[in-house]
Short mmCIF file of C-alpha atoms in Angstrom, two decimals:
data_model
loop_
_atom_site.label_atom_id
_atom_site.label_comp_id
_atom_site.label_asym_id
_atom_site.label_seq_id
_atom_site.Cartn_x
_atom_site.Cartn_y
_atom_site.Cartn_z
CA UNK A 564 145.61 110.27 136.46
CA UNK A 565 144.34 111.58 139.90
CA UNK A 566 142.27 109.69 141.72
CA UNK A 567 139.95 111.16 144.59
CA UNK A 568 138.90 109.48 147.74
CA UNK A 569 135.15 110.25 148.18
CA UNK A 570 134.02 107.28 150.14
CA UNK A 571 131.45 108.12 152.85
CA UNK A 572 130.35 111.45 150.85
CA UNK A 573 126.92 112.19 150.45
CA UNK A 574 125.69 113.53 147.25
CA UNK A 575 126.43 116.23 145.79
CA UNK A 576 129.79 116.12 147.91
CA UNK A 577 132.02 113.98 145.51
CA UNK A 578 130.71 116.01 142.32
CA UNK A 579 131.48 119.04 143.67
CA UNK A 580 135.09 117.42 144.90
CA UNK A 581 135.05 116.18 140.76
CA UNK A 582 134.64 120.01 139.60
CA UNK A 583 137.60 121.57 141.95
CA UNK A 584 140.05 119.10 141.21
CA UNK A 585 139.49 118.36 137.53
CA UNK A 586 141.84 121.36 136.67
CA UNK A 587 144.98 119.42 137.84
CA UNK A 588 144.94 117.16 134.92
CA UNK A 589 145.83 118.02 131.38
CA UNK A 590 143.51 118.44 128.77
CA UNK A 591 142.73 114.50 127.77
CA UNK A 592 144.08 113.56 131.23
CA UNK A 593 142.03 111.36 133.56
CA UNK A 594 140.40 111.80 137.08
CA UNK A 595 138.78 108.68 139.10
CA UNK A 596 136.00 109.38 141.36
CA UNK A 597 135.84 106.69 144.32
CA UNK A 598 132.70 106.93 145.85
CA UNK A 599 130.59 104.58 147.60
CA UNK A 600 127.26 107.02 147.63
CA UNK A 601 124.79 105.28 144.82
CA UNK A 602 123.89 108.82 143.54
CA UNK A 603 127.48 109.43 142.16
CA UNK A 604 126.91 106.62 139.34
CA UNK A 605 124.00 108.93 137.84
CA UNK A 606 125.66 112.20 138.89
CA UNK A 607 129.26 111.86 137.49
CA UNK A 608 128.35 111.46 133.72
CA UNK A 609 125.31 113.44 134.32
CA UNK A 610 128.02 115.96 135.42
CA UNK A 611 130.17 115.08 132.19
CA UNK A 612 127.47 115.89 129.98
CA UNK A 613 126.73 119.25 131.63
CA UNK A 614 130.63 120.31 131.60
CA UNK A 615 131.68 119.16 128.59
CA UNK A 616 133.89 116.51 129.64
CA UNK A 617 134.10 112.50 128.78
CA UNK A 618 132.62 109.86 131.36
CA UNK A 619 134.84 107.10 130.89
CA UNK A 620 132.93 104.41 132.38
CA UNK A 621 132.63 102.69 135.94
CA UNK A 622 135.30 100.48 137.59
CA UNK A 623 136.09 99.15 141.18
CA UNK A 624 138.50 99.80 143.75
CA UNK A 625 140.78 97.29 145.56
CA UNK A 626 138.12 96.72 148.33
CA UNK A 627 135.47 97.16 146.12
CA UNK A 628 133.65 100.65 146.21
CA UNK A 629 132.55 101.63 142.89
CA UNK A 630 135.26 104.44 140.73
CA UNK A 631 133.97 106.22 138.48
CA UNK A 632 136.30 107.49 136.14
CA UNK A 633 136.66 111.14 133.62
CA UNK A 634 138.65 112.43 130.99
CA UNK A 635 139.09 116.25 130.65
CA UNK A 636 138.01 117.81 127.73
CA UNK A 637 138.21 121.27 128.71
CA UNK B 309 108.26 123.88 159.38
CA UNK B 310 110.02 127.05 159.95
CA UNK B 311 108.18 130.02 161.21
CA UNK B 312 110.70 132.63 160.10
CA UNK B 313 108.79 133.81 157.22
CA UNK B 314 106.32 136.38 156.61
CA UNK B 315 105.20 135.40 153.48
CA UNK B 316 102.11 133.20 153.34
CA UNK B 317 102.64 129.48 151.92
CA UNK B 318 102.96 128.65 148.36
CA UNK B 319 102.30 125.37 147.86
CA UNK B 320 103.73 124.12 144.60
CA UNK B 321 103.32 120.22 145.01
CA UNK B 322 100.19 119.75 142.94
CA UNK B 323 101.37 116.78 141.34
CA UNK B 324 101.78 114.98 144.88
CA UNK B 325 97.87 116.30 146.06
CA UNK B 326 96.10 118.83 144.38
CA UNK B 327 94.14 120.94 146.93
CA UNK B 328 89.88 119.86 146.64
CA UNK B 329 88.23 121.57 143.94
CA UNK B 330 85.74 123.22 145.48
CA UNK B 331 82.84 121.15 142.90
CA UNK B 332 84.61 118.15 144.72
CA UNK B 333 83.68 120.06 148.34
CA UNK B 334 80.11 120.75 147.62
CA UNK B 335 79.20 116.95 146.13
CA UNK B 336 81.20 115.39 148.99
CA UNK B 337 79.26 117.88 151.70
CA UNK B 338 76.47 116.69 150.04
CA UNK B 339 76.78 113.32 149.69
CA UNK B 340 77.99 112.45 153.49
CA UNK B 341 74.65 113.17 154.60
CA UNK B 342 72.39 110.78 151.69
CA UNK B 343 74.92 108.67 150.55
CA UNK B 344 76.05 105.98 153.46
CA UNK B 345 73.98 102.90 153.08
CA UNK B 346 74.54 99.84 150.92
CA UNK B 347 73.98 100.36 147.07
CA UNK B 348 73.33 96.64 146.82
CA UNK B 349 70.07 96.55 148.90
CA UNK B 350 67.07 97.54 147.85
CA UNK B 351 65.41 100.08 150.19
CA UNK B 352 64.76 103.42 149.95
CA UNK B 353 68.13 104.84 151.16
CA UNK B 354 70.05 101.74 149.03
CA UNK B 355 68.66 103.11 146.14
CA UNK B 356 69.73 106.84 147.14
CA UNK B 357 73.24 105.53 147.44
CA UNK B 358 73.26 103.66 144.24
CA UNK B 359 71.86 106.60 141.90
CA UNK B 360 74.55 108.44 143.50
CA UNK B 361 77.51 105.77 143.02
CA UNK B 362 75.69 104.99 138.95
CA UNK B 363 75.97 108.96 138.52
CA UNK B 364 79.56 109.22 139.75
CA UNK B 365 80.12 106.43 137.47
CA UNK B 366 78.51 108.13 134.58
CA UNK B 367 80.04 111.72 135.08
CA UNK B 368 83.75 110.03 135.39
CA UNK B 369 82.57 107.74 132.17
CA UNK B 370 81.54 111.22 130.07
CA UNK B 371 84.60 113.11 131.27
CA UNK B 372 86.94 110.90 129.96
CA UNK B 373 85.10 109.76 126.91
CA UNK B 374 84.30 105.86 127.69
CA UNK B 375 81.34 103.50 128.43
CA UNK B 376 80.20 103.71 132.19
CA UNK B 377 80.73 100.20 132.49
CA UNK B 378 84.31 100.47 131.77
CA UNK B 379 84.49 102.72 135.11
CA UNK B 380 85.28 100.58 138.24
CA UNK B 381 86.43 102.98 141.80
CA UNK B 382 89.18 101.73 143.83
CA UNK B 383 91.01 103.02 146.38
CA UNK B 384 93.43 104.83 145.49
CA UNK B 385 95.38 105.17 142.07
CA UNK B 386 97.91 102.27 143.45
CA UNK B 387 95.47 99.85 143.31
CA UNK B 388 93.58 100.98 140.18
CA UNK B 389 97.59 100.12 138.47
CA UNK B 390 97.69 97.04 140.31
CA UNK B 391 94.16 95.99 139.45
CA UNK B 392 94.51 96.77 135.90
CA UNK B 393 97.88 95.63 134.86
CA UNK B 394 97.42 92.57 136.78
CA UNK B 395 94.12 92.14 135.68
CA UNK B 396 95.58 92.15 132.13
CA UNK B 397 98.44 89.57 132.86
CA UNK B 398 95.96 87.05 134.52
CA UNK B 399 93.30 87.39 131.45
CA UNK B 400 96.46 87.05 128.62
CA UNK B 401 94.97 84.01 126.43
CA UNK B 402 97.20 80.69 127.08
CA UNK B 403 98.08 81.43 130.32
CA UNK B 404 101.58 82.84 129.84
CA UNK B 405 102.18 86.16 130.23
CA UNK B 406 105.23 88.84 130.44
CA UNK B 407 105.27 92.48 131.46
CA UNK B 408 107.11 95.09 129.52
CA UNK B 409 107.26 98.35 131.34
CA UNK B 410 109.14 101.79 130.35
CA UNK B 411 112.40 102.89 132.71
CA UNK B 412 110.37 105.64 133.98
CA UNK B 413 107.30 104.36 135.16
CA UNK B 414 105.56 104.80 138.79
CA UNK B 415 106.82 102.61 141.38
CA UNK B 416 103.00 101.01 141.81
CA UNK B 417 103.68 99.63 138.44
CA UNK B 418 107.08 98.40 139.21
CA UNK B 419 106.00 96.90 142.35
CA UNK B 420 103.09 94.76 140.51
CA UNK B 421 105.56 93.63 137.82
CA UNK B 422 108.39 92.40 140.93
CA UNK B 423 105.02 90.86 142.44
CA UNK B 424 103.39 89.27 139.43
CA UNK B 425 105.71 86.14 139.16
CA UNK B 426 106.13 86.84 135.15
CA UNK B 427 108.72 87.97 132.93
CA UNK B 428 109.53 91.37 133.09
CA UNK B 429 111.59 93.35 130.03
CA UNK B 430 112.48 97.07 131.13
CA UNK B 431 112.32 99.48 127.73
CA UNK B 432 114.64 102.83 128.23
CA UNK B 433 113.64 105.90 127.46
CA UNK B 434 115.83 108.91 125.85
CA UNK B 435 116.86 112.19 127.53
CA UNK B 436 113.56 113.79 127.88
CA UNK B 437 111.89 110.82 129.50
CA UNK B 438 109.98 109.25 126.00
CA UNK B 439 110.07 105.46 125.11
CA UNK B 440 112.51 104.18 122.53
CA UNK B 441 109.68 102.88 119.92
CA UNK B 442 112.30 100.17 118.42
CA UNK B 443 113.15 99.13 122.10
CA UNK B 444 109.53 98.85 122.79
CA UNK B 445 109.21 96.67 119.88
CA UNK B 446 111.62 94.57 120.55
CA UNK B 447 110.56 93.65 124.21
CA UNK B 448 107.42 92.51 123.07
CA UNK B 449 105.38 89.85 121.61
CA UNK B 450 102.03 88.32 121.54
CA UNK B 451 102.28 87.17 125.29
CA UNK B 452 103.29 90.13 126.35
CA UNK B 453 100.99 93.29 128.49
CA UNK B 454 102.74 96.65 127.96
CA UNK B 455 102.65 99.18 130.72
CA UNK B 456 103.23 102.84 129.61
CA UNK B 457 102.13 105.75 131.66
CA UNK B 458 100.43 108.41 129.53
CA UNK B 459 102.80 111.80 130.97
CA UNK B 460 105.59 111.45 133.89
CA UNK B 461 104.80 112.32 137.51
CA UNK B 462 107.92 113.10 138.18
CA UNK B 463 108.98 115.75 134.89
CA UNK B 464 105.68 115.86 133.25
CA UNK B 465 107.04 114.39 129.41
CA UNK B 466 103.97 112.85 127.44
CA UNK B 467 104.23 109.68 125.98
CA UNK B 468 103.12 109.28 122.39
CA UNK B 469 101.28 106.23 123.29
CA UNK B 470 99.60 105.82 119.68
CA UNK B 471 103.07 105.59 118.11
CA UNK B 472 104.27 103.07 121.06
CA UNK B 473 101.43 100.96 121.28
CA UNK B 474 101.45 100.86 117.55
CA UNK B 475 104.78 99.38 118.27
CA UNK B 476 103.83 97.20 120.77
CA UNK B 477 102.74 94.24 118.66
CA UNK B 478 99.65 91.90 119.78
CA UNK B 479 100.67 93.69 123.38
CA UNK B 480 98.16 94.20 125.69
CA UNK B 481 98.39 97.97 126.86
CA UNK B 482 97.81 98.74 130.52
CA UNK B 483 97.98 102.67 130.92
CA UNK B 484 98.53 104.74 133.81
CA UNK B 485 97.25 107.99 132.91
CA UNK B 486 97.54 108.84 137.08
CA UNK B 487 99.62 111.51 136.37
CA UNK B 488 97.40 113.12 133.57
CA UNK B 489 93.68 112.62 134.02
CA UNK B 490 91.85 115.17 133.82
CA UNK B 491 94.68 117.69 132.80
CA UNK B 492 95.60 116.28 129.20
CA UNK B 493 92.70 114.19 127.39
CA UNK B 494 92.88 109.85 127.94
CA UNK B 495 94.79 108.49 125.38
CA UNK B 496 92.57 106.15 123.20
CA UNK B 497 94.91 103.10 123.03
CA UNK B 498 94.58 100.72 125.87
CA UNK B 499 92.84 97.77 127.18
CA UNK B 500 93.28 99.05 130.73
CA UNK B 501 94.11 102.22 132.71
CA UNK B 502 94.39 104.00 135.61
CA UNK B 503 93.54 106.88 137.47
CA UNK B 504 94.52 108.87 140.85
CA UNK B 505 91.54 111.22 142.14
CA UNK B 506 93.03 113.29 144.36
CA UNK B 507 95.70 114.27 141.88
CA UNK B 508 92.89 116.29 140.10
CA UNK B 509 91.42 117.85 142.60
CA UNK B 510 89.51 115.13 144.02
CA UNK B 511 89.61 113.63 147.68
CA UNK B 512 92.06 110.96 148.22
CA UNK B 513 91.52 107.29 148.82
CA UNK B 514 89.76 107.09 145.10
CA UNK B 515 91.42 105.23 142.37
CA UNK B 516 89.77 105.39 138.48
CA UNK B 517 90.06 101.77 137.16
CA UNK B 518 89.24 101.95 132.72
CA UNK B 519 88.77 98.07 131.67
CA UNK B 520 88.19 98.09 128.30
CA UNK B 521 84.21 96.68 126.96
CA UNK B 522 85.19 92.49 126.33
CA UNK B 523 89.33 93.26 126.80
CA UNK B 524 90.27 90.07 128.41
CA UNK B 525 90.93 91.26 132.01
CA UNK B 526 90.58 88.57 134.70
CA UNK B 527 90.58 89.66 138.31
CA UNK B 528 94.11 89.61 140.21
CA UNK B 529 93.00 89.16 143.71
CA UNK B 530 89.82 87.55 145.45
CA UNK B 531 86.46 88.64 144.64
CA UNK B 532 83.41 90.37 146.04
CA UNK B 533 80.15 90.64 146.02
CA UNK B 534 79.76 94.36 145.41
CA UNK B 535 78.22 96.60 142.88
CA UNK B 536 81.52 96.44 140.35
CA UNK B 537 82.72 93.19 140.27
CA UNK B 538 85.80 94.62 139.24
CA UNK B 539 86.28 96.29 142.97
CA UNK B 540 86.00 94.81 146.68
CA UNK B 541 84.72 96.38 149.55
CA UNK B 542 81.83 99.00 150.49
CA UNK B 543 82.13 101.21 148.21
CA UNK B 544 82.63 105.53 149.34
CA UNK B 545 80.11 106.58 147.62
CA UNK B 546 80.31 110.16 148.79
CA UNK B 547 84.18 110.26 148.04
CA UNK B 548 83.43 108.47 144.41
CA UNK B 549 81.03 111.47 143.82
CA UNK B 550 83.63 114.22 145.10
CA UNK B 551 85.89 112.96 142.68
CA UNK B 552 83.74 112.49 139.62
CA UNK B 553 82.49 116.12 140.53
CA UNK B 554 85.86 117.30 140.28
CA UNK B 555 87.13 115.76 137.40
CA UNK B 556 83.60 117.09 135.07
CA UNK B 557 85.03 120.32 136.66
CA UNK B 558 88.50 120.18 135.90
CA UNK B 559 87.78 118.94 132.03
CA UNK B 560 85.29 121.29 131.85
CA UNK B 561 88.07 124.25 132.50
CA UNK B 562 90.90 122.49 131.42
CA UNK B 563 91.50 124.60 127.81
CA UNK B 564 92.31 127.62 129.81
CA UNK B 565 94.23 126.20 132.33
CA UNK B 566 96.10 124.28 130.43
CA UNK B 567 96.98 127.29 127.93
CA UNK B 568 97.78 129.24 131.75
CA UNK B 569 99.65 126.69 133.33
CA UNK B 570 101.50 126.04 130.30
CA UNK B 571 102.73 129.61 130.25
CA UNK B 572 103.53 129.76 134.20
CA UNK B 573 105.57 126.68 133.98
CA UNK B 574 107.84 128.39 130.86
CA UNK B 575 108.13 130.90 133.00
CA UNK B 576 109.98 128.60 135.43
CA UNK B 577 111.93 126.86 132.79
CA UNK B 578 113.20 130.31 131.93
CA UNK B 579 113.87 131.01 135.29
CA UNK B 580 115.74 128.07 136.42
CA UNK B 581 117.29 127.94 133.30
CA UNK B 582 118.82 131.03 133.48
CA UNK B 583 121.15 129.81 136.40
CA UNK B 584 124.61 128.77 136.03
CA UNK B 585 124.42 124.79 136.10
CA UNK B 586 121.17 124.03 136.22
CA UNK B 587 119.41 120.64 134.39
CA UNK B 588 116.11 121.83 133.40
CA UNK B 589 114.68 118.48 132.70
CA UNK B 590 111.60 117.28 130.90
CA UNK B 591 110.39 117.41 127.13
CA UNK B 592 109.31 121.45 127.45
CA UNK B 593 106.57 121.50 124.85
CA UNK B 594 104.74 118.21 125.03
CA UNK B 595 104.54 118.06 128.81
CA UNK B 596 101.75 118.27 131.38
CA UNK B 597 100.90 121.63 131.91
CA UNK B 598 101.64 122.40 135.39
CA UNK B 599 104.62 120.14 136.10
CA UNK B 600 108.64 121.33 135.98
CA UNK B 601 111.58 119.52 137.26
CA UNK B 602 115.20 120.94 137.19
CA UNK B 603 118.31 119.75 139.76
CA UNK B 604 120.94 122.18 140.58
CA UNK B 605 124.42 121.06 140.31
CA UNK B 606 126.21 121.13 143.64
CA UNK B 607 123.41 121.20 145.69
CA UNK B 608 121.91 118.97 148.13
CA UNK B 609 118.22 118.94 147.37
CA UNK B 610 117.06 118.32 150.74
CA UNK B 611 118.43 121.23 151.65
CA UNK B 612 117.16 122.94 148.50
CA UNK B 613 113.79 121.98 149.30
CA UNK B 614 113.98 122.75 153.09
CA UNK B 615 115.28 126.65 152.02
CA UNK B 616 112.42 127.21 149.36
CA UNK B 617 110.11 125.50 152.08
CA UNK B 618 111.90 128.61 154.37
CA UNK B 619 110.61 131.00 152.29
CA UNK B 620 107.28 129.93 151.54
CA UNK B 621 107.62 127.60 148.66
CA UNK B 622 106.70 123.93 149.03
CA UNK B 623 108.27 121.74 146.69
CA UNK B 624 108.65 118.16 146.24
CA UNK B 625 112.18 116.75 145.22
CA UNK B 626 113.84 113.29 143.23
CA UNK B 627 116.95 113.58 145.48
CA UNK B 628 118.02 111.43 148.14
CA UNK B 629 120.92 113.16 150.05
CA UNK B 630 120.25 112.24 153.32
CA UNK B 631 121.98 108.91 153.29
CA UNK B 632 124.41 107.00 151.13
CA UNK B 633 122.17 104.29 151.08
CA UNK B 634 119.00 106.02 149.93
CA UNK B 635 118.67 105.41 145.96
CA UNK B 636 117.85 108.58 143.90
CA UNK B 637 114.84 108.85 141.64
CA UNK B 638 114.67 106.06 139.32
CA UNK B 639 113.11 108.38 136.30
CA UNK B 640 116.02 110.96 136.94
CA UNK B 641 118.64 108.18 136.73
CA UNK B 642 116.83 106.36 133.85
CA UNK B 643 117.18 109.58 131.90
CA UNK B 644 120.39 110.39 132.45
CA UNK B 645 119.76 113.33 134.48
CA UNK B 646 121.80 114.43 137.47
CA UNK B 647 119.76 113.33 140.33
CA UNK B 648 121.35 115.62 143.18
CA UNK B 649 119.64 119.17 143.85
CA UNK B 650 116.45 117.92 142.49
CA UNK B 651 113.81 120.17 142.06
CA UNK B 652 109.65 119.35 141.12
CA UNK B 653 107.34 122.60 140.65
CA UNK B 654 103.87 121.81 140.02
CA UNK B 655 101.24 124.41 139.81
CA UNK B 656 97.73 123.82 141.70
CA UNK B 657 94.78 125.16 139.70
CA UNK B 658 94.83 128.55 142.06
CA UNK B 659 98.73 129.42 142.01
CA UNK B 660 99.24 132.61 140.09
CA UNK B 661 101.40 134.64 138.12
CA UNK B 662 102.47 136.45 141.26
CA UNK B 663 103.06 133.28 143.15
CA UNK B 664 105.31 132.47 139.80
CA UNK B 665 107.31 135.89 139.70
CA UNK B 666 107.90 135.31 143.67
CA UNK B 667 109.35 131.34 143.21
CA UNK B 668 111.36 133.09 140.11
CA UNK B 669 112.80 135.66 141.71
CA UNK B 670 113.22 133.61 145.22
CA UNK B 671 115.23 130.67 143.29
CA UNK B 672 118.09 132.35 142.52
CA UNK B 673 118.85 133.82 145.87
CA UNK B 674 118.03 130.25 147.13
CA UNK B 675 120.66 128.52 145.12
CA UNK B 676 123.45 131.04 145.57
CA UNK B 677 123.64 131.15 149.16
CA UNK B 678 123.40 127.07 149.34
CA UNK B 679 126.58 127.76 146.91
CA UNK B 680 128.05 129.99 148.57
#
């Protein structure tokens, strides 16, 4: 798993930070998006459905900010 | 905003203000000059201003296919919602009372709901914006008033209110058909509704308020002693006829603008459609006519906006970029639609098919260099 720092990005900043790092995972691997902008909880599995991948669901980092996280599909 | 285009202004935000129809110009003209004193007295010029608020009344009560006394003005399509969905909580029989609302209604309904005191269920709705019937069932019961709007503001999806309120129980229905009237006929199923006039072509500043004949609607806030006991405050009669003018116009033309509108608004389906990564959102076949709403994956629709606005094209957007702290559109994010690069086209009863081809061939351009 990869995890990407996106705290203080503004939509569509992390999504577009989801999309060119998504290839360094395998196929079934897992990326977490950490982002404290509130549009990212729509936009990541919006995202997901658009590309083809799996939204995994929505966790927390250590101090809190919401992390979002993906499996690859394709 | 910018000056660096040649190209005259398209303005594409219809369902935030449609321009003044120009029946709407000629009654208000008109009515400035005979229609300023008190309806409730009984002189000469009273009873000038009465016949003119009783025939604004009428025409609005014809248009839509209900009893003139059902027809109360207000001002402005806010407080028709508030006045009839709180209206309908404070008649419910017993004295209790809960609100069921969809995910995707306006924020005037949401805001009587938070401000109402009573229970409040929220019903989700699926992709394309409609209400989950079963869900809808299950959040009511015989205590409960429903409030459903009759087609989205925001992507223009109709609700299939028969089937819902059908669903609804011993509901009471509250309605806002703000987004519709005039465009798509009233749905038949409620014991309240509302209605925006200058979203039809009328001026602004005039609400429709539809109370059913005996529903049991009590009034939310303190009374008057005006005309409608339903309303407070003098009443605008000249701006109450503009808008009943209006919407007799806009029903009156509405088969071939709907049928043209319709056809436009494929058109930019198609278009935006046709772009890599773009949501075009919205049920596209039972949808208000005029009304299309796509976001743009990696694109900051504030900037979108500001670019189309560059060229010519104003367009209202769901997006809230600008801050981290700004929450996105609630009807985006209740459908499950990405809520960044957020895009609403809606047609004014004068765009064109040239104005169309332009936004259509515009768009693309548009989106690739904010890419890029």
């Amino acid at each position: 798993m990869i995890e990407l720092d996106c705290r203080g990005l503004l939509c569509p900043a992390p999504v577009i930070e989801l999309a060119r790092r998504i290839g360094e995972v395998e196929v079934g691997g897992l990326v977490a998006v950490v982002a404290d902008d509130v549009a990212a909880r729509y936009d990541v599995p919006a995202w997901c459905r658009m590309k083809e991948h799996e939204y995994v669901g929505e966790g927390a980092a250590p101090d809190g900010v919401p992390r979002y996280v993906v499996r690859r599909l394709v | 905003m910018s000056e660096t285009s040649s190209e005259p202004t398209r303005y594409l935000d219809a369902a935030s203000s449609e321009p003044l129809h120009p029946a709407a110009r000629a009654s208000l003209l008109a009515a400035l000059d005979v229609g300023y004193a008190d309806p409730r007295r009984l002189h000469h010029d009273a009873r000038n201003a009465r016949l003119l608020l009783d025939n604004a009344r009428a025409v609005v009560a014809e248009s839509l296919g209900v009893r003139p006394d059902e027809v109360t003005f207000t001002g402005s399509g806010t407080e028709a919602v508030h006045r009839g969905l709180l209206g309908l909580v404070r008649g419910r029989p017993g004295g209790t009372a809960s609100i069921a609302h969809s995910d995707v209604e306006h924020s005037a309904v949401l805001h009587a709901a938070a401000w109402s005191g009573v229970a409040t269920r929220v019903v989700p709705v699926d992709r394309f914006g409609r209400v989950d019937p079963e869900a809808l069932h299950e959040a009511c019961d015989e205590t409960t008033v429903v409030a459903l709007q009759a087609a989205n503001h925001e992507v223009g999806t109709v609700q299939h209110l028969p089937a819902l309120t059908g669903a609804a129980q011993q509901a009471a229905v509250f309605v806002d058909a703000c987004a519709s009237m005039g465009r798509l006929p009233l749905p038949r199923t409620w014991s309240a509704a509302a209605g925006s006039a200058h979203k039809w072509g009328g001026p602004a500043g005039v609400g429709v308020l539809l109370v059913r004949h005996r529903a049991p609607w009590v009034s939310p806030f303190p009374a008057d002693d005006r005309v409608d006991h339903r309303a407070t405050g003098f009443e605008n009669v000249p701006a109450a006829l503009a808008a009943a003018a209006a919407l007799q116009a806009v029903v009156a033309e509405r088969d071939e603008a709907t049928a043209r509108q319709h056809a436009l608004v494929d058109r930019v389906r198609a278009a935006a459609a046709a772009i890599d990564d773009v949501d075009v959102l919205g049920d596209p076949v039972d949808r208000l006519p005029h009304l299309v709403t796509f976001s743009v994956l990696y694109v900051n629709g504030e900037r979108l906006v500001a670019e189309l606005d560059r060229r010519g094209f104003g367009v209202a957007s769901g997006s809230a970029c600008t801050a981290s702290t700004l929450e996105p559109s609630r009807v985006l994010a209740a459908m499950g639609a990405l809520t960044h690069g957020n895009v609403r086209v809606s047609l004014t009863r004068d765009t064109t098919a040239d104005d169309v081809e332009r936004f259509c061939r515009a768009l693309p351009e548009v989106v690739a260099g904010l890419r890029s």
